[in-house]
Coordinates of C-alpha atoms and ligand atoms in Angstrom, one line a residue:
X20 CA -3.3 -5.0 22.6
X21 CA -5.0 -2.5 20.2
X22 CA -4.4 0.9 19.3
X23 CA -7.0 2.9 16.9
X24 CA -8.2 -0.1 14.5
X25 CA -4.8 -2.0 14.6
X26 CA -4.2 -5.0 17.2
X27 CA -0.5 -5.0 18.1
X28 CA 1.0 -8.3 19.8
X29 CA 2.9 -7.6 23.2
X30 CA 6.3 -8.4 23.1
X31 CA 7.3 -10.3 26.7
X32 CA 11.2 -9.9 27.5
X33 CA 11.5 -13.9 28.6
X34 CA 15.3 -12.7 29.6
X35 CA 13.9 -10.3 32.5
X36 CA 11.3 -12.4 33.4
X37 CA 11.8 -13.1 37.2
X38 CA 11.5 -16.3 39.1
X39 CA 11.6 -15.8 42.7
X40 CA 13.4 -18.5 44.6
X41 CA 12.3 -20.3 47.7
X42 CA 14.1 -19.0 50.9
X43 CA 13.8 -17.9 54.3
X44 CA 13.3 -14.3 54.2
X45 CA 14.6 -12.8 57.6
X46 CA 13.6 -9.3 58.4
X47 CA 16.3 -7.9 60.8
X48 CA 14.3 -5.1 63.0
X49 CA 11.0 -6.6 62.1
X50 CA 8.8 -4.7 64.2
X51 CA 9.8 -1.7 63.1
X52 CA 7.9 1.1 61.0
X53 CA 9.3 -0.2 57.7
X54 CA 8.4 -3.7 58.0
X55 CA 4.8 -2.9 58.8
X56 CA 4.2 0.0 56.3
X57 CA 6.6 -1.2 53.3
X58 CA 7.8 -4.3 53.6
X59 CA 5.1 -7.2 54.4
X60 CA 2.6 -5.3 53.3
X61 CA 4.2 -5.9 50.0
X62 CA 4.7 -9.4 50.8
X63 CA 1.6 -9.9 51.3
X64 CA 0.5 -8.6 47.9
X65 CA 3.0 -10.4 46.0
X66 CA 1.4 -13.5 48.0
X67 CA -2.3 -12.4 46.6
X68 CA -0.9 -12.5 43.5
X69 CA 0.6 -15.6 43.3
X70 CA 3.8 -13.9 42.9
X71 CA 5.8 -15.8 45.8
X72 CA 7.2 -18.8 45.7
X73 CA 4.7 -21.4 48.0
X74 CA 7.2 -22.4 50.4
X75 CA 8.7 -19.3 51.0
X76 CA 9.3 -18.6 55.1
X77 CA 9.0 -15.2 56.5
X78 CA 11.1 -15.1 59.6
X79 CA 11.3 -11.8 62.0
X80 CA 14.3 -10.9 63.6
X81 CA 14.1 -8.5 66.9
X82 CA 14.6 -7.2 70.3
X83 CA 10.5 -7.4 71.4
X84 CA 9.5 -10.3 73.3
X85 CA 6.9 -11.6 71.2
X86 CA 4.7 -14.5 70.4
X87 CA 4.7 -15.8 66.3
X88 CA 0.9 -14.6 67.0
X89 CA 1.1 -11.0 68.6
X90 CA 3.7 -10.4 65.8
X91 CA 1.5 -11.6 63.0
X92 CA -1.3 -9.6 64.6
X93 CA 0.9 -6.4 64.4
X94 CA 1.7 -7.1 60.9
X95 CA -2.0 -7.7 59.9
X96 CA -3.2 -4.0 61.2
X97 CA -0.1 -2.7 58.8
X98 CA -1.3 -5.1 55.6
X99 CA -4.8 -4.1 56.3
X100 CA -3.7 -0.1 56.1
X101 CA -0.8 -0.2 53.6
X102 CA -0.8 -3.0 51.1
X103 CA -1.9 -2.3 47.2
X104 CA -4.9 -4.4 47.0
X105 CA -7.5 -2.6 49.3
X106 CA -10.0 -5.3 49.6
X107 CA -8.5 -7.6 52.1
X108 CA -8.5 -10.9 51.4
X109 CA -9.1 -12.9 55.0
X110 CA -8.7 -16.1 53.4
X111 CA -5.3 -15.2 51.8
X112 CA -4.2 -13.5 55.4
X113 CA -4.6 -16.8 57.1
X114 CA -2.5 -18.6 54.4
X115 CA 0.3 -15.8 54.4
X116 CA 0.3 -15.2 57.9
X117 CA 0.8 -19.3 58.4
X118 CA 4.3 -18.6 56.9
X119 CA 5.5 -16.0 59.1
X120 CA 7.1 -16.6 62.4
X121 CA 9.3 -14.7 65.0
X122 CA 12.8 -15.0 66.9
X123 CA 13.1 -12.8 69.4
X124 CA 16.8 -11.8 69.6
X125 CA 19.0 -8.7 70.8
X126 CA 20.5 -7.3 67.7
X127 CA 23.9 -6.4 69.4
X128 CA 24.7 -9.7 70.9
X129 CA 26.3 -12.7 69.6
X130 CA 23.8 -15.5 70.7
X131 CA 20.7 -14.3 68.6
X132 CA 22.6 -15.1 65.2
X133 CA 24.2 -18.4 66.3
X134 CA 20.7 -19.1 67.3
X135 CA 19.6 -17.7 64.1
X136 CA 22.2 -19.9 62.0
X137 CA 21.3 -22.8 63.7
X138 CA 17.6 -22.6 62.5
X139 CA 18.4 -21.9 59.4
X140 CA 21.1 -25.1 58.6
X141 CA 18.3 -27.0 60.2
X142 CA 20.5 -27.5 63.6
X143 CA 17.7 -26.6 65.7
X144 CA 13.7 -26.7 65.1
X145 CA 12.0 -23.2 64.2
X146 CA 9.4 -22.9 67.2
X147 CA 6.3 -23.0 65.5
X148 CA 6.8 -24.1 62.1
X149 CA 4.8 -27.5 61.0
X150 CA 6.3 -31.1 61.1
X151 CA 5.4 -31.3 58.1
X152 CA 7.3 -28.0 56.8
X153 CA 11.4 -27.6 56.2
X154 CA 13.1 -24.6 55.6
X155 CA 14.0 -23.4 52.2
X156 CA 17.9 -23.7 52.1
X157 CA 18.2 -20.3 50.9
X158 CA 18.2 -16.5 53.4
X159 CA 17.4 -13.6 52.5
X160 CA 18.6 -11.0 55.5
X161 CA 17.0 -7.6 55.1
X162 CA 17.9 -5.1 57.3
X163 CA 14.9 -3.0 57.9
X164 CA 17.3 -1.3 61.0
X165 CA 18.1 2.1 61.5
X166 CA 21.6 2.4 59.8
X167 CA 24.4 2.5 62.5
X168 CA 23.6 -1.1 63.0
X169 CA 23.9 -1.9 59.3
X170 CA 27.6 -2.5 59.4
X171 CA 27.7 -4.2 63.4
X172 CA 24.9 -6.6 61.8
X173 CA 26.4 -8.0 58.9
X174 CA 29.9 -8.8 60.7
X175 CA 27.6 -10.4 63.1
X176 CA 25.8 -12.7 60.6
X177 CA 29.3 -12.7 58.9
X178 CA 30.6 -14.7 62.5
X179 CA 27.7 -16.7 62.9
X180 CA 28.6 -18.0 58.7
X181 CA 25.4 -16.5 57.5
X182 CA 26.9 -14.1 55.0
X183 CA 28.3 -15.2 51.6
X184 CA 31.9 -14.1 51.4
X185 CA 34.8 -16.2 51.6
X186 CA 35.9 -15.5 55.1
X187 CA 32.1 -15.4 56.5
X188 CA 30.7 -18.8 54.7
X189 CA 34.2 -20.7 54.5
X190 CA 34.6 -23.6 52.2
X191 CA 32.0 -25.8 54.2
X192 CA 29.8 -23.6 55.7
X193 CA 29.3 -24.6 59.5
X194 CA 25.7 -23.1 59.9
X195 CA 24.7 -26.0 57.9
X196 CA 23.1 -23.4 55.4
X197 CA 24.0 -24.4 51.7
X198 CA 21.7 -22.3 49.4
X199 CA 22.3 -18.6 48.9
X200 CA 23.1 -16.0 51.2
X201 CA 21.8 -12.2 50.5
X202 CA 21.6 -9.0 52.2
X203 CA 19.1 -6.1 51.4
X204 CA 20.0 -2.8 52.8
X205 CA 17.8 0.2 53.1
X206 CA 19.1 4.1 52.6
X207 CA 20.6 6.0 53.8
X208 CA 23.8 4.2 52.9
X209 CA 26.2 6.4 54.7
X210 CA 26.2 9.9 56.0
X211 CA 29.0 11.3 53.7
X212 CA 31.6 9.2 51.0
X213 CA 34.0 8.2 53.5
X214 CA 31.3 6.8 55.7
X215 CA 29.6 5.0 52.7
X216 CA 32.8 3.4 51.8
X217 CA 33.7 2.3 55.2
X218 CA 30.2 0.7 55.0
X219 CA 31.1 -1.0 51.7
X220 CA 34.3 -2.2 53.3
X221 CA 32.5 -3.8 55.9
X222 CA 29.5 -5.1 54.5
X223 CA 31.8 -6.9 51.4
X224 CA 33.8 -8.2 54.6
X225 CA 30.8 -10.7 54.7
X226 CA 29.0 -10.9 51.7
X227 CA 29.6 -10.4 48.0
X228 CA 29.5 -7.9 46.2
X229 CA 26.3 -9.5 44.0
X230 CA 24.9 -10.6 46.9
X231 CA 24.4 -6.8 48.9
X232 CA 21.2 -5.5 47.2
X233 CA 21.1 -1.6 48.0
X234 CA 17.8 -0.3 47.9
X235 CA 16.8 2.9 46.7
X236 CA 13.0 2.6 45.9
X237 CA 12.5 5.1 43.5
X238 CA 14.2 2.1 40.9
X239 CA 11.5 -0.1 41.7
X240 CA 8.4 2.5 40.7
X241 CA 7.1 1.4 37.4
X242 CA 7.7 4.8 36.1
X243 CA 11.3 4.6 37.0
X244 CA 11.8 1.3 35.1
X245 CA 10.0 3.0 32.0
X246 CA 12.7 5.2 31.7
X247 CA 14.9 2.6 29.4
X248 CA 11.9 1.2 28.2
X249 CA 11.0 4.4 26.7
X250 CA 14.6 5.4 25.4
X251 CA 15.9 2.0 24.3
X252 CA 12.7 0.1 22.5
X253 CA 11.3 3.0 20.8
X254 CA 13.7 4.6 17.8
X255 CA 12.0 8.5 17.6
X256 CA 13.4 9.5 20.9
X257 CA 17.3 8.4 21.1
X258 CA 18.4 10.2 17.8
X259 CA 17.3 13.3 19.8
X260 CA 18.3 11.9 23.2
X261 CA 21.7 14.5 22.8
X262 CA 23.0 18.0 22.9
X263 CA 22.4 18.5 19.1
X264 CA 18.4 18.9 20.1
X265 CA 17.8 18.4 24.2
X266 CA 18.4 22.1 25.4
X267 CA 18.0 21.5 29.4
X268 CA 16.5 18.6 31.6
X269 CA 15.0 19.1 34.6
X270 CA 14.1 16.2 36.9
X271 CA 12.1 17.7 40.5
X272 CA 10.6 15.8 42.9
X273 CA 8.3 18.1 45.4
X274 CA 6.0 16.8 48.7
X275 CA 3.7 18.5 50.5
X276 CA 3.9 16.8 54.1
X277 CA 6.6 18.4 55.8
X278 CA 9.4 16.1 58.3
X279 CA 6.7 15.0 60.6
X280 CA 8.3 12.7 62.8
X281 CA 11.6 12.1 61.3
X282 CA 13.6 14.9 62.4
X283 CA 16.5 12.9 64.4
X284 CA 17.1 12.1 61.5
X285 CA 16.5 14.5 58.9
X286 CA 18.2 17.3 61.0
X287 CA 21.0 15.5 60.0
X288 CA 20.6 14.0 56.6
X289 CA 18.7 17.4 54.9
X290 CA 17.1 16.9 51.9
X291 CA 20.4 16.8 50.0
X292 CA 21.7 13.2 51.6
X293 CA 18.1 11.9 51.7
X294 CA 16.7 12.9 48.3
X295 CA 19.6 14.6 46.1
X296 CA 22.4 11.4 46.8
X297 CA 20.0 8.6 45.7
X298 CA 16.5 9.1 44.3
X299 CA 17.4 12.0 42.4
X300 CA 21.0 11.3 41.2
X301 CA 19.7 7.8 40.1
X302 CA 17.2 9.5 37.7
X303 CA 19.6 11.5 36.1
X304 CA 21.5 8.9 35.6
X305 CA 18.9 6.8 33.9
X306 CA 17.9 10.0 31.9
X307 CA 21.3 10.0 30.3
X308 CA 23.4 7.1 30.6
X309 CA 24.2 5.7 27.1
X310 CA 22.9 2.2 26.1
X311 CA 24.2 -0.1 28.2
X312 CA 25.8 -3.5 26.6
X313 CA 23.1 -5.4 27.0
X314 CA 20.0 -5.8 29.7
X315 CA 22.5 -7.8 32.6
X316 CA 23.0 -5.6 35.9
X317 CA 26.3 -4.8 35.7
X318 CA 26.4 -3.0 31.9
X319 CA 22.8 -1.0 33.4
X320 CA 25.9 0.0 36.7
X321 CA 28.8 0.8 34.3
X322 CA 26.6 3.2 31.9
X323 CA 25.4 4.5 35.0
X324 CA 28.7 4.8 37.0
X325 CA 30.3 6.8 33.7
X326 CA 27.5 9.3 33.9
X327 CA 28.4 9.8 37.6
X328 CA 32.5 10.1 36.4
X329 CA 31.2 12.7 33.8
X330 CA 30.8 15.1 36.3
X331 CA 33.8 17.6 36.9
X332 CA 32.9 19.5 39.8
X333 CA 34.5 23.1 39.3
X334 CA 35.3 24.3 43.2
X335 CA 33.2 26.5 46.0
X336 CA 32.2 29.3 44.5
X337 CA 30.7 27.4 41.4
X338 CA 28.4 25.1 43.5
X339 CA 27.2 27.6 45.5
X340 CA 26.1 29.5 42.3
X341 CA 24.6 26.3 40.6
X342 CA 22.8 25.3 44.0
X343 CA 20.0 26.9 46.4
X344 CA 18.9 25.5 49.5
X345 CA 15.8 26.5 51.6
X346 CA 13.9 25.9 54.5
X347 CA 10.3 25.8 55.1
X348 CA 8.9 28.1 58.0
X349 CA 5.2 27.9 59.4
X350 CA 2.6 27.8 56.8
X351 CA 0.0 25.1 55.8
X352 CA -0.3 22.0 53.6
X353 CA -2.6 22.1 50.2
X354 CA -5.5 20.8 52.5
X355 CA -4.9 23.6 54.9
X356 CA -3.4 21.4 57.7
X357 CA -1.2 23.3 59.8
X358 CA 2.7 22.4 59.2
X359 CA 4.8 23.7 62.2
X360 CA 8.1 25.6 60.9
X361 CA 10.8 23.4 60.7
X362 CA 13.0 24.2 63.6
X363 CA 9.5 24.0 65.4
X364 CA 9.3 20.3 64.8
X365 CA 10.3 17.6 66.6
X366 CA 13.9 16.4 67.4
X367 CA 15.3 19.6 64.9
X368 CA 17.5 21.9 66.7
X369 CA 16.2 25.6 67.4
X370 CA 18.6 26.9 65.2
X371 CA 19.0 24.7 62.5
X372 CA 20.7 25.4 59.3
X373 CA 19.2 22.0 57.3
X374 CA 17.9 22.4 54.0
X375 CA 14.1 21.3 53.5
X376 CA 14.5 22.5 49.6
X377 CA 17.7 21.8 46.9
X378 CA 17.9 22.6 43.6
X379 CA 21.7 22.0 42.1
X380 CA 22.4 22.3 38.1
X381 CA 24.8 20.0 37.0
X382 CA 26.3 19.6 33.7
X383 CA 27.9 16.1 32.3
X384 CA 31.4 16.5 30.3
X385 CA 30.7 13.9 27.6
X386 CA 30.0 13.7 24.2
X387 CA 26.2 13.2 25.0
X388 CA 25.7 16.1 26.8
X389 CA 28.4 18.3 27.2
X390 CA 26.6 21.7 27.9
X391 CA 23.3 21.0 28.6
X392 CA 22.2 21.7 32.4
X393 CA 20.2 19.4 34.3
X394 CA 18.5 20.6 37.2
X395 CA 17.7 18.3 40.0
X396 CA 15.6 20.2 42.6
X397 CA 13.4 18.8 45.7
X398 CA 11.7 19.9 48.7
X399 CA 8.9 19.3 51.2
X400 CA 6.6 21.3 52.4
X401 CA 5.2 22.8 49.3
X402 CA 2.1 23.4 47.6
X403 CA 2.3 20.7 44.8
X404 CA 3.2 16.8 45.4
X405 CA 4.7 15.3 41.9
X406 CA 8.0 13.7 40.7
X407 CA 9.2 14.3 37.3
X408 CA 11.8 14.5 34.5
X409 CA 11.2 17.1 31.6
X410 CA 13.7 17.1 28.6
X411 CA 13.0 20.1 27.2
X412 CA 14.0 20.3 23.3
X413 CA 15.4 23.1 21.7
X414 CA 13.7 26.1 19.4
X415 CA 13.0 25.1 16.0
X416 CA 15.0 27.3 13.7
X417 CA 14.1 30.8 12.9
X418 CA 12.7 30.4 9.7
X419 CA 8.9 30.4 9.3
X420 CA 7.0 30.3 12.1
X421 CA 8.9 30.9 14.7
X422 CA 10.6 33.8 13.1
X423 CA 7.0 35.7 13.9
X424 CA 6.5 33.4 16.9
X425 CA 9.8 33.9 19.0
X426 CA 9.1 33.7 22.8
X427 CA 5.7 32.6 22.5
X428 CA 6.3 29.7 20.3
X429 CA 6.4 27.0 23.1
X430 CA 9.6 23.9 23.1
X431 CA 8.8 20.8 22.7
X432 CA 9.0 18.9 25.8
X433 CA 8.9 15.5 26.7
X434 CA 7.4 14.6 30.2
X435 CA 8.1 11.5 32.0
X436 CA 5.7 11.5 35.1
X437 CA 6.8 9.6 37.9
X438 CA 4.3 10.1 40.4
X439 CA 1.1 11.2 40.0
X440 CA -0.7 10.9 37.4
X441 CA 2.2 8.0 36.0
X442 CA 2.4 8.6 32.3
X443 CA 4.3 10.5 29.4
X444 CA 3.1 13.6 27.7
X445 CA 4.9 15.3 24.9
X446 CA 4.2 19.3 24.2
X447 CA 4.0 20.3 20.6
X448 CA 2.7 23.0 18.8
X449 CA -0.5 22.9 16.6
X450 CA -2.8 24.8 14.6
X451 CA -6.1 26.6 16.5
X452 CA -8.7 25.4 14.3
X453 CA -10.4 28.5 12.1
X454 CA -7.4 31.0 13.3
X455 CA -3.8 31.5 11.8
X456 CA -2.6 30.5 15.5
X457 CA -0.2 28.2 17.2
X458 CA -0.3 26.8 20.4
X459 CA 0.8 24.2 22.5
X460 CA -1.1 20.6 22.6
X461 CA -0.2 17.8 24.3
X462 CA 0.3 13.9 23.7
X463 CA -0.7 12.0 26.6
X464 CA -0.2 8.6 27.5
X465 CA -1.4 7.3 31.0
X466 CA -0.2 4.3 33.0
X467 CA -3.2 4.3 35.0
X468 CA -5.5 4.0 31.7
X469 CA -3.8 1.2 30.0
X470 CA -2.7 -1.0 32.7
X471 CA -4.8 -2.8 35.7
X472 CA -2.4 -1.7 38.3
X473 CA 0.4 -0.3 39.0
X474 CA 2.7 -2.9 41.5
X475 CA 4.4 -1.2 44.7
X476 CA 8.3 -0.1 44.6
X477 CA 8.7 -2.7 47.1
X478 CA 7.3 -5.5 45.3
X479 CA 9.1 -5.2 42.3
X480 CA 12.1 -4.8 44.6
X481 CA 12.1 -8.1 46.8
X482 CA 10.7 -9.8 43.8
X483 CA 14.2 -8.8 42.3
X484 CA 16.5 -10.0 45.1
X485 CA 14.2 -13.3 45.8
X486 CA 15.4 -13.4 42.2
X487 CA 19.0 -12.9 42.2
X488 CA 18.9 -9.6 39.9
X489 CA 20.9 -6.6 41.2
X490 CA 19.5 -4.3 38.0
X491 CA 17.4 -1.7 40.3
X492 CA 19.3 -1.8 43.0
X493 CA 22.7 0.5 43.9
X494 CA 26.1 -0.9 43.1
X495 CA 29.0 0.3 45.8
X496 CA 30.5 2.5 43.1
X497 CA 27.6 4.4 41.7
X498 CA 27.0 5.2 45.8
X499 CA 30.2 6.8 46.2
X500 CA 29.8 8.3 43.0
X501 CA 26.8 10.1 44.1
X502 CA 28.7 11.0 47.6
X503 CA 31.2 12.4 45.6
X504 CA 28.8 15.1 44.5
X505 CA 26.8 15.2 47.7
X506 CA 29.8 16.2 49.7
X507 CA 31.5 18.6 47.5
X508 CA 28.0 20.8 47.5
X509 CA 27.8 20.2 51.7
X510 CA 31.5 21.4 51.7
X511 CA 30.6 24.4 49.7
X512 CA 27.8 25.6 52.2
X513 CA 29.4 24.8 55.1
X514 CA 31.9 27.7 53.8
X515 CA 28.8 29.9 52.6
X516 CA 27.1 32.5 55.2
X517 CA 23.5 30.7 55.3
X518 CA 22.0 34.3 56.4
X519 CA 24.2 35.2 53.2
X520 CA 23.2 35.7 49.5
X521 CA 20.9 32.8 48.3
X522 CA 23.2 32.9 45.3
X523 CA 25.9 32.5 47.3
X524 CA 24.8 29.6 49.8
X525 CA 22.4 31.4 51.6
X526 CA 20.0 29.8 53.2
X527 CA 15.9 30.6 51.3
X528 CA 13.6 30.6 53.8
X529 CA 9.3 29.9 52.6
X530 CA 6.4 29.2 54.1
X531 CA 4.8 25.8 54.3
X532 CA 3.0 25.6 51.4
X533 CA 4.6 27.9 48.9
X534 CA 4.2 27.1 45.2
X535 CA 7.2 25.4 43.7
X536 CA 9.8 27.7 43.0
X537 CA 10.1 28.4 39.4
X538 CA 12.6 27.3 37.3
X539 CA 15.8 29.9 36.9
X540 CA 17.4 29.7 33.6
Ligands
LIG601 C1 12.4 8.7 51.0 C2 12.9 9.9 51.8 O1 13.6 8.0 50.6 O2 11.6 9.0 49.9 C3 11.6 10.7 52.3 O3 13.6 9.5 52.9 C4 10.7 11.0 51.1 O4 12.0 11.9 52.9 C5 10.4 9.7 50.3 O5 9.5 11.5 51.6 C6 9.7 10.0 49.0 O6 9.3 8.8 48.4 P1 8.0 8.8 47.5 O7 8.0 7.4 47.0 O8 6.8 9.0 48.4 O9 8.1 9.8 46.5

């Protein structure tokens, strides 16, 4: 790699290089949205790449009567619309689509995952697959269902000895399967703490603990994972990572489509449980966890469970004056669609009360941060579409400059752009050429310049599991961490007047399409 004149060698981390292992990957729900949109299209990517092992077997799991063709026919119109690569390979489709079958099977009854056992330990032929071809002896269940059924689903593979725990796999395992056992589960993971940990209680019933792999995508963007790159390889940024010099963070994610289809069950989640619990919580906690141990998963979990711990949450009236909450009414996306209000759309209750906007400020009690707010704030429905974390650094002192300066001498900042745009930038102040003037320049460094592409969330993610490393996904602890603060601030507005004070828990109301709100200090 080269920089200016200088070639600098790459340094590749041998330790968190993956190796995916051969297994039967069974997608529980597979003809659902997310297995055509997210899931094999992602697969099939990894496949182009070479990134799969060769014998891996892609088995779907599901209520539709259905053919191993008509499914991989269904799953070809989603790879064709929604993987990465947007040339489609035909000659790669036939390959990859030669290792996909389907087993129809009612989710809630017993027989389907006796059935399902018995094809994997080998106890009964897989319709379809090759003489020639044997299973792999490890599964991979991913449950790609809507989540009532995660818990009912995993005691039902636990029965059938297709989960990993003691009780489910037992010293022999009947099923015949002998490799690994793993379960991927997608969000939300519960609808409050207590739900979440009867969840836990139910899923660990059947497999262990290392072997449930949470998923919360936002770990598996590129961005995401540059986080710790950025603060733990490079030695300008951590001496400054602290209170001494970091005045406020500010971490926002902001869409511009509004609920669309989703409202079942968005009506019920609000943008609080389906953005605030994980994807955002899970940033701050990358932003300002301490240096973990070293790279394994669970010292990257503990540094980022004692963030979660820092957090003393003060009573009622104090999150309703650190929080806001909003909901969009009719207006129009950036490209001038129309966007319905959102008790107009679909499956939302007339007079709903649920939050399409949040902003809460938090602070951490630790030695790292103590007094320093960080701002978490997203919404839909607005004029801009980015996620981001900005550490902005204090003033410099008084003296010189920005004695005269004051107000309009900018602070440094220090972007980390999620999405779009994936890069860095850093804000400092320069000279204007020929004038005795300051003003703000920027540093930019772009993902999309430097690299040849940027993988999916989901390909790093089932790369990771196929691999046996837990790092990006969410360990039972930091979930109910996160509930912890989730359902103090839904507690708090459930006692607030939402036609009441927005300072007070009131409810904001904007239009479709309203810039993002600015910051308050
Ligand atoms: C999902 C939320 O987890 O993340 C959605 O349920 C949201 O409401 C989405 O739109 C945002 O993800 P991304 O990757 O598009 O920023």
């Amino acid at each position: 790699m080269s920089i200016g004149d200088e070639t600098y060698p790459v340094c590749n981390l041998q330790s968190l290089a993956l190796v995916p292992d051969a297994a039967c990957f069974v997608v529980l729900g597979a003809t659902g949205d997310l297995s055509r949109r997210k899931i094999f299209p992602a697969l099939f990517d990894l496949f182009s790449d070479s990134r799969l092992p060769e014998t891996l077997v892609m088995l779907g799991f599901a209520r539709h009567p259905l053919l191993d063709q008509d499914f991989r026919h269904d799953l070809e119109a989603g790879c064709r619309s929604y993987a990465r690569r947007r040339e489609f390979d035909e000659a790669a489709w036939q390959a990859f689509s030669s290792r996909i079958f389907y087993l129809e099977a009612d989710l809630e009854e017993a027989a389907g995952y006796e059935r399902l056992a018995r094809v994997l330990g080998g106890r009964e032929r897989l319709p379809g697959l090759p003489e020639s071809q044997s299973l792999p002896a490890n599964a991979l269940f991913y449950l790609a269902v809507s989540p009532e059924h995660f818990g009912p689903i995993a005691d039902r593979l636990g029965s059938a000895c297709l989960g990993s725990s003691e009780r489910s796999s037992g010293a022999v395992n009947p099923s015949g399967l002998c490799g690994w056992r793993r379960l991927v589960v997608e969000k939300p993971y519960g609808a409050d703490g207590k739900s979440a940990r009867e969840l836990t209680r139910v899923l660990q019933r059947n497999f262990k603990e290392e072997d449930i792999y949470r998923i919360d995508h936002y770990l598996g963007k590129e961005t995401v994972q540059n986080l710790l790159y950025i603060r733990f390889s490079n030695s300008i940024f951590e001496p400054l990572w602290n209170r001494n010099h970091i005045e406020s963070i500010d971490i926002s994610v902001f869409e511009t489509e509004g609920i669309g289809q989703r409202g079942g069950y968005y009506d019920k989640a609000g943008a609080s449980r389906d953005m605030l619990q994980n994807h955002l919580i899970q940033l701050m906690c990358l932003t300002t966890m301490e240096p973990p141990a070293s790279l394994d998963p669970e010292s990257i979990h503990d540094e980022k469970v004692k963030v979660l711990k820092s957090i003393t949450l003060k009573g009622t009236r104090d999150l309703l004056s650190r929080s806001r909450r909003g909901q969009y009414t009719r207006g129009s996306s950036p490209g001038g669609k129309e966007i319905p209000a959102y008790v107009e759309e679909a499956k939302v209750r007339p007079d709903s009360r649920t939050e399409t906007y949040v902003s809460l400020r938090l602070e951490l009690d630790n030695w790292r941060f103590s007094g320093v707010p960080i701002t978490l704030r997203t919404g839909k429905a607005f004029a801009d579409k980015y996620s981001q974390i900005v550490i902005h650094f204090r003033r410099p002192p008084t003296a010189l400059f920005a004695a005269q300066c004051r107000e309009t001498l900018v602070h440094n900042a220090l972007t980390i752009r999620i999405q779009p745009d994936e890069g860095v930038w850093l804000r400092f102040n320069a000279k204007v050429p020929g004038m005795p003037s300051i003003k703000p320049s920027e540093l930019r460094f772009s993902y999309r310049e430097t690299a040849d592409y940027l993988p999916e969330a989901y390909e790093r993610l089932i790369t990771d599991a196929l691999s046996g490393d837990s790092t990006l996904f969410i360990r039972a602890d930091e979930s109910e961490e996160a509930w912890r603060i989730v359902d103090a601030l839904e507690k708090a507005w459930s006692s607030a007047d939402p036609m009441g004070n927005p300072f007070e828990g009131g409810l904001l109301e904007y239009a479709a399409g309203s810039p993002v709100p600015e910051l308050e200090r």
